[in-house]
mmCIF file of C-alpha atoms and ligand atoms in Angstrom:
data_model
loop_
_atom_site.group_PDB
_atom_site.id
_atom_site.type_symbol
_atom_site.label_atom_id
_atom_site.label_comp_id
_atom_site.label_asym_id
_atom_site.label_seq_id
_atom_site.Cartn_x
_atom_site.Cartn_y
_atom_site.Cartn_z
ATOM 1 C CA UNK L 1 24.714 21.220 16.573
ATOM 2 C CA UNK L 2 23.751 20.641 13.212
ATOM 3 C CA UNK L 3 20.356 23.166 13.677
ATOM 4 C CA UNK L 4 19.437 25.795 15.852
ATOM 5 C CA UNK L 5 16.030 25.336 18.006
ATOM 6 C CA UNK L 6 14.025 27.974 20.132
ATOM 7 C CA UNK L 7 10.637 26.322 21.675
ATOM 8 C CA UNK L 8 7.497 28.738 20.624
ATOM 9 C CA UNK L 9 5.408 27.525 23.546
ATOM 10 C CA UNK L 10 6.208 25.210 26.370
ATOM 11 C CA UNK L 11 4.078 22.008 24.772
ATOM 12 C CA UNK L 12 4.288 22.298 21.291
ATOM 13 C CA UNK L 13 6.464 24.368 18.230
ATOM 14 C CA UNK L 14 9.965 25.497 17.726
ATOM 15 C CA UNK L 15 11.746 27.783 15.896
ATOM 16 C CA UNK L 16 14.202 26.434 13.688
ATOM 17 C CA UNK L 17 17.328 28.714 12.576
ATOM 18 C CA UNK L 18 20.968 28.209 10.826
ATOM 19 C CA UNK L 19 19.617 26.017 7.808
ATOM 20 C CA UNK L 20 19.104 26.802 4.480
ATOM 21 C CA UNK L 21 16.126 24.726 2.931
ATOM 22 C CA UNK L 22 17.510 25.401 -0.539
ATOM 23 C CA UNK L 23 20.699 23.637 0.116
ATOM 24 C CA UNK L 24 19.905 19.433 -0.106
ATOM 25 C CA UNK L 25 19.713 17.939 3.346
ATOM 26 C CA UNK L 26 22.852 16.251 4.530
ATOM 27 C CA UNK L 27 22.041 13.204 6.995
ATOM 28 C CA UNK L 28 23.007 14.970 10.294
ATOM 29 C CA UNK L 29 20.430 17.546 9.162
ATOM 30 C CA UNK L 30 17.818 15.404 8.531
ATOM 31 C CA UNK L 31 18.359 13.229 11.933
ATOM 32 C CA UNK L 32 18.264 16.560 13.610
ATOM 33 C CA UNK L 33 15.095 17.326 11.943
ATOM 34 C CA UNK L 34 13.160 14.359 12.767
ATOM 35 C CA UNK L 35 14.453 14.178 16.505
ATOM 36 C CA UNK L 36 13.179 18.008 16.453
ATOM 37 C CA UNK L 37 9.939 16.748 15.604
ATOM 38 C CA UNK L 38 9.387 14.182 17.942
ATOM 39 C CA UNK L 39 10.212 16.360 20.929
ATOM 40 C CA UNK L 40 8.053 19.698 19.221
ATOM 41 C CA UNK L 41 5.696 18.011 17.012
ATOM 42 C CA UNK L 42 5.323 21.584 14.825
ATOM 43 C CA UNK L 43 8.967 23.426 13.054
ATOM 44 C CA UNK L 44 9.067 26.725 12.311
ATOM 45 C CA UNK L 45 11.964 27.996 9.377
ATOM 46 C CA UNK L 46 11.523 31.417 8.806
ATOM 47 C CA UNK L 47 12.970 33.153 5.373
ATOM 48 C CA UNK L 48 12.582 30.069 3.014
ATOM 49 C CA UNK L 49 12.420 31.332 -0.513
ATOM 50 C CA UNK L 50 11.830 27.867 -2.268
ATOM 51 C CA UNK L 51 10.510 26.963 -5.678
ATOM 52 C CA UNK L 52 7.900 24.326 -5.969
ATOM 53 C CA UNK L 53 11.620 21.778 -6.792
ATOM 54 C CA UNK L 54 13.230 22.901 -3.950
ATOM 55 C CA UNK L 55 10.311 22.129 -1.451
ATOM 56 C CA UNK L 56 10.058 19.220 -3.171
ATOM 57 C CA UNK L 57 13.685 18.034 -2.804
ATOM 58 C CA UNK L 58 13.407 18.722 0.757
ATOM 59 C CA UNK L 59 10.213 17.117 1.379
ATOM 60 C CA UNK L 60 11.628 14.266 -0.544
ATOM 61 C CA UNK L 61 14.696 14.051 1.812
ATOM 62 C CA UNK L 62 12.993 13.649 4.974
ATOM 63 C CA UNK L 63 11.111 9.848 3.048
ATOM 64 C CA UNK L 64 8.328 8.631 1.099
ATOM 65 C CA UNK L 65 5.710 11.109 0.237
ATOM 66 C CA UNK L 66 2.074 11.181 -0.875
ATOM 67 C CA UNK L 67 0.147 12.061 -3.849
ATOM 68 C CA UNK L 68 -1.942 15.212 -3.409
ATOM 69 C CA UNK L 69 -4.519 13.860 -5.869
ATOM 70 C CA UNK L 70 -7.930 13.072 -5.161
ATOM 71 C CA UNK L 71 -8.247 14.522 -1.548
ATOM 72 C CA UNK L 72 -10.184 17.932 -2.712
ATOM 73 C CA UNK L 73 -13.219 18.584 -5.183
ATOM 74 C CA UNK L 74 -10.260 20.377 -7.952
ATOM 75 C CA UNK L 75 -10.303 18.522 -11.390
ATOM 76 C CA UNK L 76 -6.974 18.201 -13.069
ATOM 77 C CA UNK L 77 -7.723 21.404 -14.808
ATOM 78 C CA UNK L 78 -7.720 23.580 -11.505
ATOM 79 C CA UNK L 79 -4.356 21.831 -10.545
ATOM 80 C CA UNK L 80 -1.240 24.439 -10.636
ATOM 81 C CA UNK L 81 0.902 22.597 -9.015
ATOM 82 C CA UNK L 82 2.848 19.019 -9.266
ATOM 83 C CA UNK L 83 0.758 16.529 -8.327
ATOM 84 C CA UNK L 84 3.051 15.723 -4.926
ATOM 85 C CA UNK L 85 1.322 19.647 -3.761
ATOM 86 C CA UNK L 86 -1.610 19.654 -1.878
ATOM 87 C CA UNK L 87 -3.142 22.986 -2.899
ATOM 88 C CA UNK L 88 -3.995 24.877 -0.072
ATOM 89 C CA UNK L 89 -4.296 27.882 -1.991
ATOM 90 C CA UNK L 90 -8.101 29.929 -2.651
ATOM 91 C CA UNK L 91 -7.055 30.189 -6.425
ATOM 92 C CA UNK L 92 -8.289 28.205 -9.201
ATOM 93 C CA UNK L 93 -5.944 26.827 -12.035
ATOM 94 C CA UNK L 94 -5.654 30.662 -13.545
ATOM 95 C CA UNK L 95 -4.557 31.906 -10.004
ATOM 96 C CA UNK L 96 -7.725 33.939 -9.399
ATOM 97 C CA UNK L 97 -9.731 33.678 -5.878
ATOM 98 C CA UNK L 98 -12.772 31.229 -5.975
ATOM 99 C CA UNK L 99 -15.945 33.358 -5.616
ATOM 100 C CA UNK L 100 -17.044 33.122 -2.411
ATOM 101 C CA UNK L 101 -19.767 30.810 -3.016
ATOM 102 C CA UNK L 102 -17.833 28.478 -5.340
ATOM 103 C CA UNK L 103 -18.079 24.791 -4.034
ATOM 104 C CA UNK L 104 -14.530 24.061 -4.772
ATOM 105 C CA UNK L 105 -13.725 26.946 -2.235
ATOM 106 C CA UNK L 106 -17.087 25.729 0.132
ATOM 107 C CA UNK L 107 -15.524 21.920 0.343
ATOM 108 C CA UNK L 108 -11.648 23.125 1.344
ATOM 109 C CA UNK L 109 -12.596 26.297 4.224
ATOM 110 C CA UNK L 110 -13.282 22.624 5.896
ATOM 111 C CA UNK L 111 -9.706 22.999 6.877
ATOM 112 C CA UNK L 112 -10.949 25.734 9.523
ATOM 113 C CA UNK L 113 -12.293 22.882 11.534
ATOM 114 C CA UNK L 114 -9.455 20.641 13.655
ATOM 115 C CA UNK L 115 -8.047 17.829 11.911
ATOM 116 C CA UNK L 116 -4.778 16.225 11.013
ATOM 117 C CA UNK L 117 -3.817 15.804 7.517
ATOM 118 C CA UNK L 118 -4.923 12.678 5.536
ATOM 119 C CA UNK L 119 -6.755 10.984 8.650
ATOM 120 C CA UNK L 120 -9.196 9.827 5.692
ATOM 121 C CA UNK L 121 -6.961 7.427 4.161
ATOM 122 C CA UNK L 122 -6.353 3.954 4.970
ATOM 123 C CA UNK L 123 -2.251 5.003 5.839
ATOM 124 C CA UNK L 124 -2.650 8.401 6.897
ATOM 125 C CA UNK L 125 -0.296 11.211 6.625
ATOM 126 C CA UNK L 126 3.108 11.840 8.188
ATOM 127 C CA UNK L 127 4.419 15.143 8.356
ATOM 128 C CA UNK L 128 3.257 17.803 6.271
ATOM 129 C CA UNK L 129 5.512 21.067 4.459
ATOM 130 C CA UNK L 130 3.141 23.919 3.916
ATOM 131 C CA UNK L 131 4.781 26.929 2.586
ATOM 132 C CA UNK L 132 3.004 30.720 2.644
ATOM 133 C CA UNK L 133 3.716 31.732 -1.692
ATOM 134 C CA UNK L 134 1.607 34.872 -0.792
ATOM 135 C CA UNK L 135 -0.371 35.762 2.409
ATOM 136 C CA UNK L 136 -3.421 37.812 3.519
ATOM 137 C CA UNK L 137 -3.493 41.115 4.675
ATOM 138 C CA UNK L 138 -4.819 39.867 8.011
ATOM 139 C CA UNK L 139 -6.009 36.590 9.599
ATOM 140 C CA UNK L 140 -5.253 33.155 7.906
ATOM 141 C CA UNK L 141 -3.257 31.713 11.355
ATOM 142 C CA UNK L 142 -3.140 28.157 11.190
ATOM 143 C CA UNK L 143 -3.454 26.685 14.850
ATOM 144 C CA UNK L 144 -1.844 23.536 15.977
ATOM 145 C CA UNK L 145 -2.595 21.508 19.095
ATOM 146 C CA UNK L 146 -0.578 18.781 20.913
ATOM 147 C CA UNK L 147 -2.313 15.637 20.760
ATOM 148 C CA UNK L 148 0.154 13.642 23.045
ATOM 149 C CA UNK L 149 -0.052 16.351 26.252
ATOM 150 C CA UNK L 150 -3.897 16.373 25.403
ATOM 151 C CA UNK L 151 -3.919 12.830 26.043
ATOM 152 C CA UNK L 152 -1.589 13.034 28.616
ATOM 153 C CA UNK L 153 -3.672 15.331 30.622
ATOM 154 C CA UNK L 154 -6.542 12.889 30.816
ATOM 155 C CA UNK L 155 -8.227 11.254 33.336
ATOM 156 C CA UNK L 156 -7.208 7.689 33.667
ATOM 157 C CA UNK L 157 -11.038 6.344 33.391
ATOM 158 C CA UNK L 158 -10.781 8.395 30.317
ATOM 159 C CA UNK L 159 -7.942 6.571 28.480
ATOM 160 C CA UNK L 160 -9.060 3.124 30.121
ATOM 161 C CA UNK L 161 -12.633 3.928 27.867
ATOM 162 C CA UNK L 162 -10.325 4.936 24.663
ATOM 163 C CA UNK L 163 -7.651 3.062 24.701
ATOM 164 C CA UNK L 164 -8.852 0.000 21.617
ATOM 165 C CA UNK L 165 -11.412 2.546 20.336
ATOM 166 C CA UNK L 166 -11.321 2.297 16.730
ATOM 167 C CA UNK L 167 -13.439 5.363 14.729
ATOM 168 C CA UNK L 168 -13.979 6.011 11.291
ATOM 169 C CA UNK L 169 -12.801 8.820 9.890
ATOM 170 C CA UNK L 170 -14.133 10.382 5.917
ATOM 171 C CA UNK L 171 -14.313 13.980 4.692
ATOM 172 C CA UNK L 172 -17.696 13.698 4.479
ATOM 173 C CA UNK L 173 -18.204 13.405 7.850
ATOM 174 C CA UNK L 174 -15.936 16.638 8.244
ATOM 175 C CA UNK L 175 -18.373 18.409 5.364
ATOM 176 C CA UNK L 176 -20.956 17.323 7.087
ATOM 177 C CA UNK L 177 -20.256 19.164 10.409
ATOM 178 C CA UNK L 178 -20.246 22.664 8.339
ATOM 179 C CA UNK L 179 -23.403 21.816 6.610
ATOM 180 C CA UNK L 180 -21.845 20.635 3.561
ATOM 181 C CA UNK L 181 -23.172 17.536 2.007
ATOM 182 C CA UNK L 182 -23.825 17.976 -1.671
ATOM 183 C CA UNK L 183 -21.542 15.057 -2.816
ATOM 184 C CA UNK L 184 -21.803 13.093 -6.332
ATOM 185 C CA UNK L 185 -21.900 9.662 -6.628
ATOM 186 C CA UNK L 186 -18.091 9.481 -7.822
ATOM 187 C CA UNK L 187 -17.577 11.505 -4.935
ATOM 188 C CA UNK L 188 -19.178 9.565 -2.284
ATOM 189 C CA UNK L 189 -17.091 6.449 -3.331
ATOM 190 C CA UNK L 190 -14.052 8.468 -3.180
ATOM 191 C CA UNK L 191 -14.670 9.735 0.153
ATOM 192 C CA UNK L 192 -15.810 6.310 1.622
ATOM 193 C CA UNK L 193 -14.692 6.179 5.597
ATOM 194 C CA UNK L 194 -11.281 4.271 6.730
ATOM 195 C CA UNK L 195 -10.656 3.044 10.242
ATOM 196 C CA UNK L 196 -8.116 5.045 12.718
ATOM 197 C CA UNK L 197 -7.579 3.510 16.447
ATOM 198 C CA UNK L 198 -8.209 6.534 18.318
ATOM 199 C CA UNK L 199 -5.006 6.295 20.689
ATOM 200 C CA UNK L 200 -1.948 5.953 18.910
ATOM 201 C CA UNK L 201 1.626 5.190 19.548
ATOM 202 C CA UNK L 202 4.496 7.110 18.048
ATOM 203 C CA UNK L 203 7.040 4.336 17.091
ATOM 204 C CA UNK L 204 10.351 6.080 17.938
ATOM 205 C CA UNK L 205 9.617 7.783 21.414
ATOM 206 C CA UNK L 206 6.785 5.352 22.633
ATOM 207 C CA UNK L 207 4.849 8.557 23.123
ATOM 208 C CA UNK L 208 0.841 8.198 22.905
ATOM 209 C CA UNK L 209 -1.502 10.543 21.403
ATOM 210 C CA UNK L 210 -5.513 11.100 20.762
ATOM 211 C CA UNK L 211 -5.538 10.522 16.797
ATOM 212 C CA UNK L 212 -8.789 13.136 16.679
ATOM 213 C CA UNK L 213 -10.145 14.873 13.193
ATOM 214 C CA UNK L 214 -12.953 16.426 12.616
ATOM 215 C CA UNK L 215 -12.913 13.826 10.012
ATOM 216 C CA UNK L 216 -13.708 11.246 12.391
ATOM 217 C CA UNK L 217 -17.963 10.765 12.640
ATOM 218 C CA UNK L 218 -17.949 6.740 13.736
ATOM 219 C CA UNK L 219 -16.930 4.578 16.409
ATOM 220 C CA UNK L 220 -16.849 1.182 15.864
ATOM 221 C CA UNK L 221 -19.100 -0.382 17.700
ATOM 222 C CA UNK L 222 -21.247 2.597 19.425
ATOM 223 C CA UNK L 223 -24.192 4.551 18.818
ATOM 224 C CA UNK L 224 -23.942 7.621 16.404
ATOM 225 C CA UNK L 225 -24.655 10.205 19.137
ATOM 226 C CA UNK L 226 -22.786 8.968 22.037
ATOM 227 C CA UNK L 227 -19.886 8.268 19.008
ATOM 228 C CA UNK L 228 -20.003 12.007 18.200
ATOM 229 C CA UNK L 229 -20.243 13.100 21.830
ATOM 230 C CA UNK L 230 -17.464 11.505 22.871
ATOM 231 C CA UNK L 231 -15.577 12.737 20.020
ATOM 232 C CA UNK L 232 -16.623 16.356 20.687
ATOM 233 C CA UNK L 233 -16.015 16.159 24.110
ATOM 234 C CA UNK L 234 -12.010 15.051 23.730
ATOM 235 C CA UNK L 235 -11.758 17.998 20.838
ATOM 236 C CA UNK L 236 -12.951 19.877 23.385
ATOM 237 C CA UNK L 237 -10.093 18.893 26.141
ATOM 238 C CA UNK L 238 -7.355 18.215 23.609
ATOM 239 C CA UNK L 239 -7.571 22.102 21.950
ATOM 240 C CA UNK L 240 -7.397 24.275 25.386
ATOM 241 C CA UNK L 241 -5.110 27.017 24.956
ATOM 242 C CA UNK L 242 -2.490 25.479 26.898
ATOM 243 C CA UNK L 243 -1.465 22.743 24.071
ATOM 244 C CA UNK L 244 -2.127 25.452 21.270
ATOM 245 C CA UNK L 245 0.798 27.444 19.615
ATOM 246 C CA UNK L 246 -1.044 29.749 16.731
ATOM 247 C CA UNK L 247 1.316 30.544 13.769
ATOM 248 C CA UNK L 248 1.054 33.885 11.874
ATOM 249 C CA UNK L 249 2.084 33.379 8.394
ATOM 250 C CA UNK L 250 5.140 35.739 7.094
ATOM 251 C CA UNK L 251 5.614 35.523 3.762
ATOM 252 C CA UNK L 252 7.881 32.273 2.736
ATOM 253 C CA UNK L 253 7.574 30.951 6.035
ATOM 254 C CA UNK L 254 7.255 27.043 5.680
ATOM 255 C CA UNK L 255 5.939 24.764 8.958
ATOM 256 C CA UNK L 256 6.424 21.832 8.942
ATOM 257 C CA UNK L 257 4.099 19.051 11.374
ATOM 258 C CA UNK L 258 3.520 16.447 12.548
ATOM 259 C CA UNK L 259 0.165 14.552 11.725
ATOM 260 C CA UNK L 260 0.656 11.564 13.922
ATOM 261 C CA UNK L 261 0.439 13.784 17.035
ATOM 262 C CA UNK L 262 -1.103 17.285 16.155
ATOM 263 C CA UNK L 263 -4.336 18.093 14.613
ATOM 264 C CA UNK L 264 -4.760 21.606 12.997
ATOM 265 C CA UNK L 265 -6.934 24.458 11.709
ATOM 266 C CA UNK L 266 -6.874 26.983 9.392
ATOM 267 C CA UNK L 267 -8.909 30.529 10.619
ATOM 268 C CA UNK L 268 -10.857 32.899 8.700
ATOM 269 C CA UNK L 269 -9.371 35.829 6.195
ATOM 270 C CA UNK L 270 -11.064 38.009 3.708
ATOM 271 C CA UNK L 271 -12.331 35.719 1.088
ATOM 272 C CA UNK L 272 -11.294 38.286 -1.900
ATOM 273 C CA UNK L 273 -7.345 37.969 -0.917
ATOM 274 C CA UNK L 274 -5.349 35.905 -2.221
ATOM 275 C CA UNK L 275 -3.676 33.300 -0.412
ATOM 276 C CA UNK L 276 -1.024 30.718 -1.752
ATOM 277 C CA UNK L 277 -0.076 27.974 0.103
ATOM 278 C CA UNK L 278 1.227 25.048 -0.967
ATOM 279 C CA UNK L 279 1.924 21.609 0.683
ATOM 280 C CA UNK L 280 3.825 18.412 0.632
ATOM 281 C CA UNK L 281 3.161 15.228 2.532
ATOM 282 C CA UNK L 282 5.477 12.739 4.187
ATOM 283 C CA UNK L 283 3.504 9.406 3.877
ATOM 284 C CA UNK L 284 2.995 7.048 7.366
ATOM 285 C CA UNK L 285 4.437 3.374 7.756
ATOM 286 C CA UNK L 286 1.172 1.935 7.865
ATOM 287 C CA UNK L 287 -2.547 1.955 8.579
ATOM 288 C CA UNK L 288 -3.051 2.988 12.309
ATOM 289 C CA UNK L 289 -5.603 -0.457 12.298
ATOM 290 C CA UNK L 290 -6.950 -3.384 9.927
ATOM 291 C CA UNK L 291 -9.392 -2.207 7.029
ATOM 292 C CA UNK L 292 -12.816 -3.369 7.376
ATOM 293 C CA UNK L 293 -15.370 -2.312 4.518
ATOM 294 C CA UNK L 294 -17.151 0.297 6.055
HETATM 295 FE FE1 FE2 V 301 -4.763 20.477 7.027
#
């Protein structure tokens, strides 16, 4: 055995033990790692003390990652991090906490509704490394669901009605469900929707999965309010407690998961804490369907 595994919940999230993240990943490791996350979908390693290089390294190890750039409203002089770091953090580029009101902050507690990571862009995310720096006093879990037993548990008229579905998915349409919709012009372009086939296939296990976001607001093809009904509806079914496994941060915890069958959310903490997370991103092969302009 090359790592140790302990399952969190009996659908998705394990415990990983007897690896130190520090150390650079030998091949056996990272095998282990990957076949861990096909079967779990969410990793757990406890007791990580990483710099920003070391979860870099590792990140790096497991293949190609993304850049962290243009996905939030921070300019490049809020950025405290390499530009491979998705900051997840409520600090601005002097490490204090965004006022409570300040858009920046308004824009990114969007992460509090389900998603999975990157949906907006044309080849959407991979895995992603998110690693607690400091933590809240209380609250701050981040929640992840099972998208493949979600689908599993469907009806079959269900996932007859799905299956070539394509939607489109943008953060505005995310922004939009939290009442959010001051966007420039710049931003607007920026944020313009991609196309997502709403079942998806993981390539090593043959495994499908409901590729649901709250990013996604369009589907090809339908009317907007049976689109978003639909949508709702299957968020509804795919986060029931029984494909859920909640994680409560300890400090220098990192989780790592997988976006290609999991969505996620972040949940409320007091908004004068600090809280410094930072992630890395594991690009996917490909785009999940053709591009169309939207
Ligand atoms: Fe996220």
């Amino acid at each position: 055995m090359t790592i140790q595994l302990r399952a969190l919940t009996p659908c998705i999230g394990a415990e990983v033990s007897d690896i130190d993240l520090r150390e650079p990943l030998s091949p056996a490791q990272a095998r282990a790692i990957h076949e861990a996350m096909d079967r779990y979908a969410v990793l757990v390693f406890h007791d990580q003390l990483l710099s920003d290089e070391q979860h870099f390294a590792f990140t790096a190890a497991l293949g190609p990652m993304e850049d962290a750039r243009g996905s939030s409203l921070r300019n490049a002089a809020d950025f405290r991090l390499p530009t491979a770091f998705a900051d997840v953090s409520n600090l601005d580029g002097n490490n204090r906490v965004f006022a409570a009101d300040d858009r920046r902050r308004l824009f990114a507690i969007g992460n509090r509704l389900w998603h999975s990571d990157s949906s907006f862009k044309a080849t959407p995310a991979k895995y992603s490394l998110l690693r607690a720096v400091s933590v809240p006093s209380k609250g701050g879990n981040t929640e992840f669901a099972h998208m493949g037993a979600a689908y599993e548990a469907l009806d079959a008229e269900t996932k007859a009605l799905i299956e070539d579905l394509v939607c489109e998915h943008s953060q505005l349409f995310s922004r939009e469900t939290i009442g959010f919709s001051e966007f420039t012009a710049e931003e607007r372009e920026r944020f313009k929707p991609v196309r997502q086939r709403l079942v998806r296939t993981l390539p090593r296990t043959g495994r499908k999965s409901l590729y649901l976001s709250s990013h996604a607001g369009r589907i090809v093809g339908w009317a907007l309010p049976e689109a978003r009904l639909l949508l709702r509806d299957l968020t509804e079914h795919a986060t029931q407690r029984q494909f859920v496994y909640s994680h409560q941060w300890r400090l220098h915890d990192l989780v790592m998961w997988d976006n290609r069958q999991t969505m996620h959310r972040a949940r409320p903490f007091p908004a004068n804490e600090p809280r410094d997370m930072r992630r890395t991103t594991l690009k996917g092969d490909a785009p999940t369907v053709e591009q169309v302009a939207a």
